[in-house]
GROMACS .gro file of C-alpha atoms in nm:
model
   62
    1UNK     CA    1  -0.233   2.105  -1.689
    2UNK     CA    2  -0.381   1.823  -1.500
    3UNK     CA    3  -0.252   1.557  -1.264
    4UNK     CA    4  -0.050   1.527  -0.941
    5UNK     CA    5   0.098   1.881  -0.956
    6UNK     CA    6  -0.254   2.021  -0.930
    7UNK     CA    7  -0.403   1.789  -0.664
    8UNK     CA    8  -0.608   1.953  -0.392
    9UNK     CA    9  -0.804   1.843  -0.094
   10UNK     CA   10  -1.139   2.012  -0.073
   11UNK     CA   11  -1.177   2.138   0.287
   12UNK     CA   12  -1.529   2.283   0.218
   13UNK     CA   13  -1.712   2.393  -0.092
   14UNK     CA   14  -1.983   2.652  -0.105
   15UNK     CA   15  -2.059   2.553  -0.464
   16UNK     CA   16  -2.127   2.183  -0.379
   17UNK     CA   17  -2.097   2.063  -0.017
   18UNK     CA   18  -2.062   1.696  -0.132
   19UNK     CA   19  -1.712   1.774  -0.245
   20UNK     CA   20  -1.591   1.830   0.106
   21UNK     CA   21  -1.312   1.587   0.208
   22UNK     CA   22  -1.256   1.469  -0.145
   23UNK     CA   23  -0.930   1.497  -0.351
   24UNK     CA   24  -0.946   1.638  -0.699
   25UNK     CA   25  -0.736   1.850  -0.931
   26UNK     CA   26  -0.738   2.211  -1.039
   27UNK     CA   27  -0.818   2.266  -1.408
   28UNK     CA   28  -0.713   2.634  -1.430
   29UNK     CA   29  -0.385   2.718  -1.606
   30UNK     CA   30  -0.386   3.071  -1.459
   31UNK     CA   31  -0.516   3.219  -1.129
   32UNK     CA   32  -0.883   3.266  -1.133
   33UNK     CA   33  -1.041   3.605  -1.213
   34UNK     CA   34  -1.373   3.778  -1.251
   35UNK     CA   35  -1.529   3.512  -1.475
   36UNK     CA   36  -1.527   3.257  -1.192
   37UNK     CA   37  -1.568   3.509  -0.904
   38UNK     CA   38  -1.197   3.440  -0.813
   39UNK     CA   39  -1.262   3.068  -0.759
   40UNK     CA   40  -1.056   2.765  -0.881
   41UNK     CA   41  -1.217   2.509  -1.108
   42UNK     CA   42  -1.180   2.164  -0.945
   43UNK     CA   43  -1.258   1.838  -1.117
   44UNK     CA   44  -1.209   1.462  -1.057
   45UNK     CA   45  -1.400   1.453  -0.730
   46UNK     CA   46  -1.603   1.144  -0.797
   47UNK     CA   47  -1.860   0.999  -1.042
   48UNK     CA   48  -2.156   1.185  -0.896
   49UNK     CA   49  -1.991   1.519  -0.837
   50UNK     CA   50  -1.927   1.742  -1.142
   51UNK     CA   51  -1.669   2.022  -1.171
   52UNK     CA   52  -1.694   2.266  -0.876
   53UNK     CA   53  -1.568   2.622  -0.814
   54UNK     CA   54  -1.373   2.676  -0.486
   55UNK     CA   55  -1.212   2.970  -0.316
   56UNK     CA   56  -0.850   2.948  -0.212
   57UNK     CA   57  -0.945   2.906   0.157
   58UNK     CA   58  -1.162   2.612   0.065
   59UNK     CA   59  -0.865   2.415  -0.077
   60UNK     CA   60  -0.551   2.248   0.054
   61UNK     CA   61  -0.287   2.209  -0.217
   62UNK     CA   62  -0.120   1.863  -0.196
   0.00000   0.00000   0.00000
């Protein structure tokens, strides 16, 4: 599950502040749980930013 249906704008990101203001996509196929500390896995944020973990309130779904 990747692509437009999972696009998000990163409003802020405790995991990597460089992700703020960038558009990426959520990799998770199910809502996050204990393994990720209830954070979504977001990728596609740019060539120098790897995959980050973000809480719901750090993301805006597009």
